[in-house]
XYZ file of C-alpha atoms in Angstrom:
712
model
C -25.932 25.719 -31.678
C -23.948 28.927 -31.096
C -20.440 28.395 -29.803
C -17.970 30.818 -28.284
C -14.380 30.389 -27.143
C -12.574 32.254 -24.394
C -8.784 32.301 -24.175
C -6.850 33.343 -21.079
C -3.115 33.850 -20.495
C -3.505 33.228 -16.734
C -2.207 36.670 -15.715
C 0.421 36.510 -18.492
C 2.072 33.463 -16.921
C 1.303 31.516 -20.106
C 3.682 32.336 -22.917
C 1.024 32.704 -25.607
C -0.045 35.462 -28.009
C -3.742 35.977 -27.223
C -4.514 37.830 -30.450
C -2.836 35.164 -32.570
C -4.734 32.416 -30.756
C -8.031 34.169 -31.486
C -7.102 34.424 -35.163
C -6.270 30.729 -35.272
C -9.552 29.549 -33.765
C -12.126 28.476 -36.329
C -15.650 27.080 -36.390
C -16.990 29.232 -33.535
C -19.332 32.215 -33.536
C -16.989 34.343 -31.451
C -13.484 34.070 -30.028
C -12.565 36.331 -27.107
C -9.560 36.599 -24.816
C -8.440 37.994 -21.481
C -5.202 38.021 -19.522
C -7.148 36.976 -16.395
C -10.549 35.706 -17.403
C -11.571 34.428 -13.968
C -11.223 37.897 -12.425
C -11.069 41.043 -14.555
C -12.454 39.267 -17.602
C -15.677 37.961 -16.042
C -17.889 40.961 -16.930
C -16.740 40.812 -20.554
C -17.373 37.051 -20.635
C -20.918 37.601 -19.379
C -21.458 40.290 -22.000
C -20.172 38.126 -24.867
C -22.356 35.163 -23.842
C -25.395 37.417 -23.668
C -24.656 39.374 -26.868
C -24.047 36.293 -29.013
C -26.695 34.194 -27.233
C -24.196 31.337 -26.834
C -25.318 27.774 -26.185
C -21.850 26.337 -25.692
C -18.505 27.758 -24.608
C -14.935 26.464 -24.755
C -12.589 28.010 -22.211
C -8.829 27.682 -21.800
C -8.564 26.878 -18.105
C -7.059 23.741 -16.474
C -7.677 24.718 -12.816
C -10.701 22.831 -11.425
C -11.588 25.403 -8.760
C -11.624 28.156 -11.367
C -13.518 25.941 -13.801
C -16.373 25.648 -11.291
C -16.424 29.432 -10.956
C -16.612 29.898 -14.728
C -19.330 27.243 -14.992
C -21.456 29.194 -12.506
C -20.958 32.412 -14.454
C -21.967 30.707 -17.716
C -24.983 29.100 -16.032
C -26.153 32.466 -14.784
C -26.090 33.612 -18.409
C -28.247 30.676 -19.500
C -25.543 28.189 -20.581
C -25.967 24.689 -19.189
C -22.932 23.605 -17.083
C -22.502 20.518 -19.262
C -22.096 22.830 -22.262
C -19.004 24.446 -20.782
C -15.828 22.702 -21.934
C -12.255 23.373 -20.831
C -8.874 22.916 -22.518
C -5.352 23.291 -21.143
C -3.400 26.263 -22.421
C -1.108 26.321 -19.410
C 0.507 23.107 -18.078
C 0.430 21.487 -21.513
C 1.278 24.537 -23.635
C 2.282 27.965 -22.280
C 4.431 26.558 -19.476
C 6.394 24.013 -21.537
C 6.627 25.440 -25.098
C 8.016 28.624 -26.596
C 5.517 31.348 -27.464
C 5.088 30.372 -31.104
C 4.534 26.709 -30.310
C 2.265 27.388 -27.336
C 0.181 29.852 -29.332
C -0.281 27.509 -32.257
C -1.001 24.548 -30.008
C -3.608 26.428 -27.974
C -5.565 27.446 -31.078
C -5.350 23.933 -32.486
C -6.531 22.347 -29.242
C -9.545 24.678 -29.102
C -10.355 23.773 -32.722
C -10.020 20.081 -31.912
C -12.308 20.378 -28.912
C -14.953 22.075 -31.023
C -14.682 19.393 -33.699
C -14.857 16.675 -31.048
C -17.931 18.138 -29.392
C -19.739 18.122 -32.728
C -19.116 14.368 -32.936
C -19.849 13.674 -29.269
C -22.042 10.645 -28.590
C -25.219 11.126 -26.544
C -24.874 9.727 -23.045
C -26.412 6.355 -22.228
C -26.476 4.506 -18.938
C -26.795 0.869 -17.988
C -27.888 -0.711 -14.749
C -27.044 -4.046 -13.183
C -29.133 -5.219 -10.260
C -27.444 -7.083 -7.436
C -28.106 -8.066 -3.868
C -26.393 -6.989 -0.666
C -24.365 -10.101 0.103
C -20.642 -9.604 0.600
C -18.009 -12.252 1.260
C -14.943 -11.085 3.174
C -12.060 -13.547 3.227
C -9.921 -13.624 6.394
C -10.353 -9.929 7.204
C -12.527 -9.519 10.336
C -12.025 -5.747 10.553
C -13.410 -5.175 7.058
C -16.261 -7.603 7.720
C -17.217 -5.689 10.854
C -16.974 -2.335 9.044
C -19.466 -3.485 6.407
C -21.869 -5.341 8.691
C -24.215 -2.396 9.296
C -24.849 -1.940 5.562
C -24.517 -5.383 3.987
C -25.235 -9.032 4.583
C -21.634 -9.979 5.362
C -20.085 -13.432 5.515
C -16.589 -13.753 6.916
C -14.854 -16.743 5.342
C -12.333 -18.041 7.874
C -9.874 -19.417 5.304
C -8.308 -21.543 8.071
C -8.237 -18.793 10.702
C -9.839 -18.726 14.162
C -11.918 -15.795 15.372
C -12.755 -16.614 18.994
C -10.719 -13.690 20.277
C -11.189 -11.369 17.295
C -11.009 -7.709 18.262
C -13.572 -6.827 15.584
C -17.269 -6.874 16.457
C -18.653 -9.874 14.556
C -22.117 -10.220 16.101
C -23.798 -9.213 12.821
C -21.404 -11.210 10.647
C -21.902 -14.789 9.475
C -18.668 -16.719 9.937
C -18.101 -19.598 7.531
C -15.547 -22.387 7.863
C -13.429 -23.493 4.948
C -10.499 -22.452 2.818
C -11.048 -20.721 -0.512
C -10.375 -23.056 -3.431
C -11.686 -20.975 -6.310
C -13.786 -17.914 -7.125
C -15.711 -17.582 -10.372
C -18.306 -15.226 -11.779
C -18.787 -11.487 -11.858
C -20.431 -8.700 -9.946
C -23.778 -9.862 -8.633
C -23.119 -13.541 -9.291
C -19.827 -14.594 -7.708
C -19.423 -18.226 -6.680
C -16.912 -19.086 -3.953
C -15.821 -22.695 -3.648
C -14.707 -23.686 -0.157
C -13.020 -26.810 1.113
C -13.040 -27.929 4.745
C -12.517 -31.040 6.859
C -15.730 -30.451 8.803
C -19.202 -30.693 7.267
C -22.292 -28.621 7.952
C -23.443 -31.283 10.440
C -21.019 -29.818 12.991
C -22.723 -28.621 16.236
C -19.583 -26.987 17.695
C -19.491 -29.340 20.681
C -15.693 -28.880 20.915
C -14.941 -32.608 21.258
C -12.629 -32.588 18.221
C -10.976 -29.426 19.515
C -10.335 -31.110 22.868
C -9.168 -34.434 21.463
C -7.379 -33.269 18.343
C -3.689 -32.368 17.955
C -2.728 -28.991 19.387
C -3.227 -26.178 16.907
C -4.785 -28.449 14.294
C -8.455 -27.667 15.032
C -9.954 -24.180 15.215
C -12.740 -23.364 17.668
C -14.650 -20.647 15.815
C -15.478 -21.700 13.261
C -14.678 -25.352 13.882
C -12.414 -26.654 11.159
C -9.444 -28.971 10.809
C -6.105 -28.129 9.251
C -5.567 -30.102 5.995
C -2.190 -31.233 7.351
C -3.633 -32.601 10.618
C -2.767 -36.291 11.141
C -5.573 -38.811 11.145
C -6.177 -40.920 14.217
C -8.706 -42.154 16.713
C -9.516 -38.583 17.693
C -11.469 -38.162 14.443
C -14.071 -40.647 15.707
C -15.177 -38.498 18.662
C -17.622 -36.344 16.613
C -21.212 -37.176 17.727
C -22.636 -36.079 14.343
C -19.986 -37.653 12.082
C -19.134 -34.194 10.774
C -15.401 -34.841 10.366
C -14.370 -35.569 6.774
C -10.591 -35.908 6.624
C -10.613 -36.346 2.844
C -12.176 -32.898 2.622
C -15.586 -31.712 1.562
C -16.402 -28.859 -0.783
C -19.342 -26.507 -1.047
C -20.122 -23.443 -3.137
C -21.541 -20.187 -1.779
C -22.932 -17.295 -3.815
C -22.250 -13.599 -3.205
C -22.750 -10.280 -4.928
C -19.333 -8.864 -3.992
C -16.040 -10.272 -2.717
C -13.354 -8.722 -0.497
C -10.291 -10.981 -0.644
C -7.122 -9.136 0.422
C -4.772 -12.066 -0.180
C -6.046 -12.875 -3.680
C -3.935 -12.135 -6.714
C -5.643 -9.897 -9.229
C -6.893 -11.620 -12.344
C -6.553 -8.279 -14.088
C -4.241 -5.368 -13.332
C -7.137 -2.982 -13.029
C -9.219 -5.323 -10.934
C -12.810 -6.364 -11.437
C -15.935 -4.541 -10.358
C -17.188 -6.095 -7.145
C -13.946 -8.010 -6.470
C -11.480 -6.239 -4.174
C -7.915 -7.253 -3.342
C -5.237 -5.636 -1.183
C -4.770 -2.925 -0.187
C -8.126 -2.678 1.579
C -8.738 0.877 2.755
C -11.524 3.393 3.292
C -11.948 3.787 -0.457
C -12.530 0.036 -0.776
C -15.190 0.076 1.937
C -16.864 3.017 0.191
C -16.832 1.194 -3.156
C -18.451 -1.912 -1.668
C -21.188 0.183 -0.070
C -21.751 2.120 -3.290
C -22.362 -1.094 -5.220
C -24.784 -2.666 -2.752
C -28.053 -3.401 -4.548
C -26.564 -2.899 -7.991
C -24.827 -0.303 -10.083
C -25.753 2.430 -12.507
C -22.967 3.591 -14.751
C -22.382 5.090 -18.171
C -22.581 2.645 -21.025
C -19.073 2.617 -22.437
C -19.648 0.416 -25.476
C -21.822 0.242 -28.551
C -22.226 -3.374 -29.615
C -23.267 -4.593 -33.056
C -22.784 -8.324 -32.845
C -24.257 -8.995 -36.289
C -20.871 -8.069 -37.763
C -18.804 -9.920 -35.150
C -16.223 -12.295 -36.616
C -15.981 -14.561 -33.560
C -16.944 -17.614 -35.623
C -19.866 -19.599 -36.921
C -21.235 -23.131 -36.958
C -19.022 -24.293 -34.062
C -15.898 -22.930 -35.746
C -13.863 -20.381 -33.756
C -12.860 -17.179 -35.489
C -11.614 -13.802 -34.286
C -10.699 -13.721 -30.594
C -9.159 -10.251 -30.484
C -11.554 -8.683 -27.967
C -11.275 -11.574 -25.505
C -7.494 -11.509 -25.618
C -7.329 -7.722 -25.409
C -9.707 -7.072 -22.486
C -7.702 -6.583 -19.268
C -10.786 -6.585 -17.024
C -12.412 -9.952 -17.664
C -15.371 -8.160 -19.254
C -15.379 -10.238 -22.456
C -15.456 -14.001 -22.659
C -15.848 -16.649 -25.308
C -19.290 -17.815 -24.268
C -19.290 -20.578 -26.871
C -16.750 -21.824 -29.329
C -18.240 -19.562 -32.001
C -19.494 -16.631 -29.908
C -18.138 -13.969 -27.591
C -20.143 -12.278 -24.835
C -19.661 -8.823 -23.317
C -20.340 -8.141 -19.647
C -20.865 -4.401 -19.883
C -21.163 -3.863 -16.139
C -17.577 -5.067 -15.790
C -16.260 -2.766 -18.536
C -13.844 -0.110 -17.270
C -13.755 2.020 -20.424
C -10.159 1.366 -21.481
C -11.021 0.743 -25.141
C -8.818 -2.335 -25.517
C -11.558 -4.433 -27.099
C -12.629 -1.659 -29.451
C -9.183 -0.945 -30.891
C -8.582 -4.687 -31.311
C -11.911 -5.406 -33.027
C -11.488 -5.345 -36.827
C -15.182 -5.266 -37.750
C -16.716 -2.610 -35.493
C -18.756 -5.139 -33.525
C -17.640 -3.334 -30.370
C -17.084 0.421 -30.415
C -16.170 2.878 -27.682
C -18.862 5.479 -27.129
C -16.633 8.274 -25.799
C -14.412 9.205 -27.334
C -15.809 7.479 -30.378
C -13.588 6.762 -33.337
C -15.371 9.452 -35.295
C -14.746 11.988 -32.550
C -11.053 11.076 -32.427
C -10.891 11.393 -36.221
C -12.417 14.873 -36.171
C -10.087 16.039 -33.414
C -7.010 14.804 -35.270
C -8.172 16.477 -38.480
C -8.758 19.766 -36.636
C -5.348 19.628 -34.962
C -3.624 19.267 -38.335
C -5.838 21.504 -40.471
C -4.329 24.713 -41.933
C -6.232 27.856 -41.097
C -6.499 29.201 -44.626
C -6.068 28.102 -48.228
C -2.410 29.155 -48.314
C -1.505 27.008 -45.331
C -1.942 29.648 -42.668
C 0.312 30.679 -39.837
C -0.407 27.450 -37.979
C 1.122 25.135 -40.532
C 3.495 27.011 -42.819
C 6.458 24.686 -42.836
C 8.844 27.262 -44.267
C 8.533 29.173 -41.002
C 6.272 26.968 -38.997
C 5.151 27.553 -35.445
C 4.822 23.755 -35.226
C 7.911 22.650 -37.077
C 7.114 18.959 -36.936
C 3.409 18.298 -36.297
C 3.170 15.270 -34.005
C -0.204 13.897 -32.988
C 0.010 12.599 -29.424
C -2.606 10.160 -28.159
C -2.393 10.857 -24.423
C -3.793 8.578 -21.738
C -6.166 10.610 -19.557
C -5.010 8.834 -16.412
C -1.405 8.865 -15.167
C 0.209 10.093 -18.388
C -1.954 13.215 -18.536
C -1.200 13.893 -14.881
C 2.535 13.526 -15.490
C 2.508 16.061 -18.332
C 0.567 18.499 -16.141
C 3.144 18.057 -13.396
C 5.918 18.924 -15.852
C 4.155 22.207 -16.542
C 3.862 23.004 -12.858
C 7.526 22.166 -12.226
C 8.514 24.448 -15.083
C 6.316 27.349 -13.950
C 7.578 27.022 -10.377
C 11.202 27.063 -11.484
C 11.799 23.584 -10.090
C 12.904 22.141 -13.420
C 13.720 23.289 -16.920
C 11.026 21.742 -19.069
C 10.557 22.621 -22.721
C 9.628 20.149 -25.411
C 8.139 20.270 -28.936
C 4.447 21.284 -29.072
C 2.951 17.844 -29.581
C -0.727 17.988 -30.521
C -2.734 16.092 -27.900
C -5.742 13.838 -28.331
C -6.906 12.648 -24.922
C -7.978 9.018 -24.813
C -9.286 6.950 -21.918
C -6.209 4.742 -22.052
C -3.605 4.057 -24.704
C -5.458 0.751 -25.130
C -7.991 2.868 -27.033
C -5.423 3.456 -29.778
C -5.142 0.950 -32.607
C -3.706 0.821 -36.084
C -6.706 2.682 -37.512
C -6.186 5.753 -35.288
C -2.466 5.881 -36.006
C -2.740 5.465 -39.779
C -5.467 8.102 -39.917
C -3.105 10.603 -38.268
C -0.525 9.947 -41.006
C -3.220 10.302 -43.663
C -4.063 13.726 -42.237
C -0.471 14.912 -42.601
C 1.138 14.275 -39.216
C 4.917 13.917 -39.338
C 4.754 11.496 -36.423
C 2.475 9.826 -33.910
C 3.315 9.634 -30.213
C 1.401 7.255 -27.980
C 1.779 8.659 -24.465
C 0.748 6.232 -21.759
C 1.442 4.967 -18.272
C 4.016 2.326 -19.099
C 4.566 -0.353 -16.468
C 2.132 1.369 -14.102
C -0.819 1.058 -16.489
C -3.799 -0.377 -14.647
C -5.059 -1.923 -17.842
C -2.331 -3.267 -20.099
C 0.661 -3.716 -17.838
C 4.279 -3.101 -18.920
C 5.147 -2.010 -22.454
C 1.464 -1.867 -23.419
C 2.006 -0.601 -26.950
C 5.348 -2.158 -27.868
C 3.800 -4.601 -30.326
C 1.531 -1.975 -31.877
C 4.394 0.480 -32.375
C 6.563 -2.215 -33.955
C 3.788 -3.181 -36.362
C 2.991 0.414 -37.270
C 6.622 1.247 -37.961
C 6.865 -1.804 -40.187
C 3.819 -0.568 -42.107
C 5.160 2.985 -42.413
C 8.517 1.659 -43.652
C 6.725 -0.417 -46.268
C 4.909 2.749 -47.339
C 8.289 4.475 -47.802
C 7.572 6.835 -44.902
C 10.222 5.556 -42.505
C 9.540 5.064 -38.808
C 6.995 7.561 -37.509
C 5.558 5.974 -34.352
C 6.797 5.801 -30.770
C 5.510 5.084 -27.290
C 6.331 7.307 -24.307
C 5.641 6.762 -20.605
C 6.316 10.042 -18.768
C 7.153 9.730 -15.062
C 6.029 12.718 -12.945
C 9.388 13.070 -11.207
C 11.548 12.573 -14.313
C 10.674 15.361 -16.764
C 14.164 15.352 -18.267
C 13.854 11.823 -19.572
C 10.579 12.588 -21.335
C 11.848 15.890 -22.749
C 14.905 14.177 -24.209
C 12.908 11.274 -25.641
C 10.158 13.330 -27.291
C 12.634 15.950 -28.547
C 14.823 13.273 -30.139
C 11.761 11.714 -31.742
C 10.703 15.070 -33.208
C 14.169 15.973 -34.502
C 14.588 12.634 -36.276
C 11.279 12.897 -38.157
C 11.408 13.876 -41.812
C 8.597 16.110 -43.109
C 5.751 13.948 -44.307
C 5.008 13.910 -48.035
C 1.324 13.740 -47.112
C -0.069 17.286 -47.011
C -2.091 18.418 -44.023
C -5.685 19.502 -44.285
C -6.693 17.518 -47.367
C -8.054 14.319 -45.833
C -11.341 14.000 -43.994
C -12.271 10.462 -43.083
C -15.637 8.894 -43.755
C -14.655 5.709 -41.938
C -16.075 3.581 -44.778
C -14.795 1.822 -47.874
C -17.268 -0.512 -49.608
C -20.918 0.643 -49.562
C -21.961 -3.005 -49.633
C -20.382 -3.771 -46.261
C -22.639 -4.013 -43.231
C -19.944 -2.816 -40.836
C -20.531 0.454 -38.975
C -18.445 3.482 -39.996
C -14.976 3.803 -38.457
C -14.512 0.104 -37.897
C -10.803 -0.639 -37.637
C -10.486 -2.496 -40.945
C -12.402 -0.020 -43.079
C -10.957 3.083 -41.437
C -7.397 1.786 -41.744
C -7.849 0.942 -45.416
C -9.325 4.359 -46.120
C -6.307 5.992 -44.463
C -3.765 3.862 -46.335
C -5.441 4.765 -49.613
C -5.169 8.460 -48.716
C -1.455 8.025 -47.938
C -0.836 6.147 -51.196
C -1.975 9.186 -53.160
C 1.282 10.859 -52.085
C 3.803 8.006 -51.911
C 4.944 5.340 -54.357
C 6.317 2.417 -52.345
C 8.209 -0.442 -53.974
C 6.520 -3.135 -51.904
C 3.120 -4.432 -52.917
C 2.395 -5.883 -49.470
C 2.185 -3.474 -46.542
C 3.130 -5.539 -43.522
C 2.285 -4.870 -39.901
C -1.451 -4.266 -40.375
C -3.131 -7.148 -38.559
C -6.677 -6.516 -39.815
C -5.867 -7.561 -43.380
C -5.441 -11.114 -44.608
C -4.241 -12.730 -47.824
C -5.743 -16.060 -48.737
C -3.776 -18.963 -50.177
C -5.489 -22.206 -51.228
C -3.647 -25.461 -51.930
C -4.425 -27.900 -54.727
C -6.363 -30.199 -52.391
C -9.371 -27.854 -52.388
C -12.569 -29.665 -53.397
C -14.557 -26.441 -53.694
C -16.896 -27.204 -50.810
C -18.907 -24.153 -49.680
C -17.673 -24.349 -46.074
C -15.294 -21.393 -46.133
C -17.747 -19.141 -47.982
C -20.518 -20.027 -45.558
C -18.310 -19.363 -42.520
C -16.783 -16.058 -43.642
C -18.330 -13.302 -41.467
C -17.481 -10.490 -43.893
C -18.559 -12.176 -47.142
C -14.978 -12.045 -48.407
C -15.160 -15.524 -49.983
C -17.500 -16.762 -52.652
C -17.840 -19.936 -54.709
C -18.630 -19.579 -58.380
C -20.226 -22.851 -59.514
C -20.384 -21.903 -63.183
C -16.633 -21.409 -63.451
C -15.694 -23.813 -60.618
C -13.576 -21.167 -58.889
C -13.137 -20.032 -55.315
C -12.888 -16.240 -55.174
C -11.494 -13.942 -52.504
C -12.171 -10.265 -51.716
C -9.097 -8.787 -50.031
C -10.844 -5.467 -49.459
C -13.380 -7.137 -47.166
C -11.190 -9.687 -45.365
C -10.432 -8.846 -41.709
C -8.050 -11.781 -41.183
C -10.233 -13.464 -38.549
C -9.025 -16.944 -39.521
C -12.469 -18.580 -39.498
C -12.047 -19.964 -43.009
C -8.635 -21.421 -42.213
C -9.898 -23.002 -39.005
C -13.050 -24.405 -40.594
C -11.638 -25.715 -43.887
C -12.481 -29.415 -44.002
C -9.588 -30.151 -46.369
C -7.109 -28.036 -44.379
C -5.913 -26.319 -47.554
C -6.417 -22.651 -46.620
C -3.569 -20.521 -45.272
C -4.104 -16.892 -44.232
C -1.210 -14.437 -44.122
C -1.103 -10.957 -42.594
C -0.623 -7.814 -44.622
C -2.387 -5.409 -46.955
C -1.659 -6.389 -50.568
C -2.098 -3.358 -52.802
C -2.178 -5.506 -55.943
C -5.367 -7.195 -54.712
C -7.335 -3.981 -54.168
C -9.963 -3.202 -56.821
C -8.458 0.168 -57.781
C -5.298 -1.649 -58.884
C -7.107 -4.323 -60.950
C -8.712 -2.270 -63.701
C -8.337 -5.093 -66.216
C -10.537 -7.478 -64.226
C -14.247 -7.878 -64.903
C -14.992 -7.773 -61.177
C -11.883 -6.111 -59.734
C -12.753 -6.628 -56.079
C -12.627 -10.412 -56.502
C -9.687 -12.623 -57.371
C -9.686 -16.375 -58.040
C -7.688 -18.261 -55.420
C -8.557 -21.737 -56.712
C -9.664 -22.992 -60.134
C -11.532 -26.272 -60.092
C -13.967 -28.160 -62.289
C -17.669 -28.680 -61.718
C -19.365 -32.022 -62.334
C -22.482 -31.843 -64.493
C -25.496 -34.083 -63.890
C -25.742 -37.026 -66.324
C -29.483 -36.458 -66.584
C -30.260 -32.726 -66.502
C -26.802 -31.337 -67.269
C -26.813 -28.945 -64.315
C -23.461 -28.372 -62.510
C -24.069 -29.608 -58.986
C -20.736 -30.147 -57.202
C -17.026 -29.884 -57.784
C -15.118 -32.771 -59.292
C -12.892 -32.809 -56.235
C -15.819 -33.151 -53.817
C -17.478 -35.816 -55.935
C -14.301 -37.890 -56.195
C -13.665 -37.571 -52.471
C -17.176 -38.736 -51.520
C -17.075 -41.524 -54.093
C -13.778 -42.808 -52.690
C -15.194 -42.859 -49.164
C -18.643 -44.417 -49.719
C -18.607 -45.609 -53.329
C -18.356 -49.307 -52.488
C -21.301 -49.085 -50.112
C -23.668 -47.770 -52.811
C -22.288 -49.577 -55.848
C -25.095 -51.081 -57.892
C -27.728 -49.182 -55.948
C -29.393 -48.095 -59.208
C -28.522 -50.723 -61.858
C -30.293 -48.900 -64.687
C -28.426 -45.644 -64.180
C -25.939 -44.433 -66.780
C -22.825 -44.323 -64.607
C -22.657 -44.150 -60.822
C -25.136 -42.314 -58.634
C -22.407 -39.739 -57.994
C -22.831 -38.454 -61.525
C -26.372 -37.231 -60.831
C -27.488 -34.095 -59.015
C -29.546 -34.427 -55.877
C -32.910 -34.059 -57.604
C -32.153 -36.569 -60.380
C -30.555 -38.991 -57.931
C -33.705 -38.915 -55.831
C -35.838 -39.560 -58.921
C -33.677 -42.552 -59.865
C -34.048 -44.035 -56.404
C -37.798 -43.406 -56.478
C -38.152 -45.075 -59.875
C -36.093 -48.056 -58.661
C -38.306 -48.483 -55.618
C -41.458 -48.419 -57.727
C -40.154 -50.339 -60.697
């Protein structure tokens, strides 16, 4: 793969040094520049692509119309349009930073894009078949608009449509008020309640005899508040049911303007107000099913949701804002991939890597962060020489690609147009689908790579996924962890508003000024995303990646605290004296972080593997296990050199009972005494010739004793 980069100053409107940017770009076969690439520079671009036989190009150009023009030029030179990638050197750099900062940032962003493309996941699609049935609740105009394309049912919801202006000849009109809606795209169930059954023949007798305004004509139905009386006996088919009757109808899609959204971002196939042309188009697009990119990689073998009817980790279910994950059983979660809207909430919450975002993958994000912070030469280079740095305080900014990205672009346009004075520190952007994508692993990795700070830049209260203050808890936890690591507070959340650039500029500038230089050098850490080769978890799972990053940080700091708080994916196990050493917790643990040593009668715990799912605590039959949050450095194997097996620590010392006959240890003394106290009287004297009670024999010898007694 031959890669070339092309840098443009947009007719010198971008305050960047083109030559310096070229010198700062690494990992490509050729770096070229032009003051106006889309015009005067096109012939040179064609020549460079042809001369170097490029397969992929990275171009600094944020303007979509111009991007299409450059894609056509590259395609004419044999480069596939999908192999042309664009980065923003203008709105997000040259229009809002000084020349030094904009120059450094542009080169870094090109380097990050190249690193990200190398880790890009191959595309994969999924399909979900569905029918063409659509329920429209109390909206005759929408029902009529869809009738030519779909099998539409208009649910009256207590309304009358005799004089409806909309053309309803091709629409099925159903009586009843909506009680509940369950299901997902392709399998919605609508529960309706009415006072008239399906035996109704629309003879109008109840309409004529009933109280004024209490009975609708089309469809015939009775208001729940209508008074009972003799008029209810006029129905010739006994279709009036004043106590109410319910029925359930099935549909592929639902249009329900008056419904409250179950999720802020809505659900695929379920549409609430406002209903507009875009809604109608979406319904039509989804008729018959959907084909969409597969957003998730699932590896449920490592899921910590629970086992043996014991609930465990529920992070993905609680995190998903789109009803795309559910606890299918008490010990299992299920993903409905067709409903996934690619926010990444479940993936950043999952500690084990059972669910992973395909694009951008964690590995891709890691490589982009490393490229953004990497010096350009062995001496530190012009991009990261802190004695005279072009980026005085390197801040990695995870930027939501939806409203937050648009707001930052608007700031650049306002600045270039002279409508506002906008200049802020050159934060180093990593575009994510939503700030929900960002978890503790991403943030700690940025610190391990030498960032002075981490900014999470999202949509705030307008976020279609998380709602208000989406990352408040995460930022609080991360700052607690960084304080415990003697790094101070290095994380913040920002929600830029398009029409309030001053507020963002002040907030991000204050954040940058208050950051102390990190003691962690840049350019030395490259993540593998793994810790213990014996783990079955995929690389860059949250737990393993976070631990790897903390270990890299600890090479450069010496905190006083042993326990690093704020990291939710790490648990510390405490076991009370009541433990009888049953194997329940070890059998339930999804990460093999607990084991039972029968020879020494000890229960052992592996802190390095524990993801704090709580399954052992929930399933403990004696209720003696307590799990606490936090990464305890003293429990990690590298800090336990004096132990025979440093990854494992005894959390309970017991005593094993040996068989009276064969001498083999077969159960703990605690378990034996507990069982004997519960059923001992019932089996007393069962084997008179035995030396001691039957509870002093292992299973095999006990069976032999009983056999001998029966044949004696």
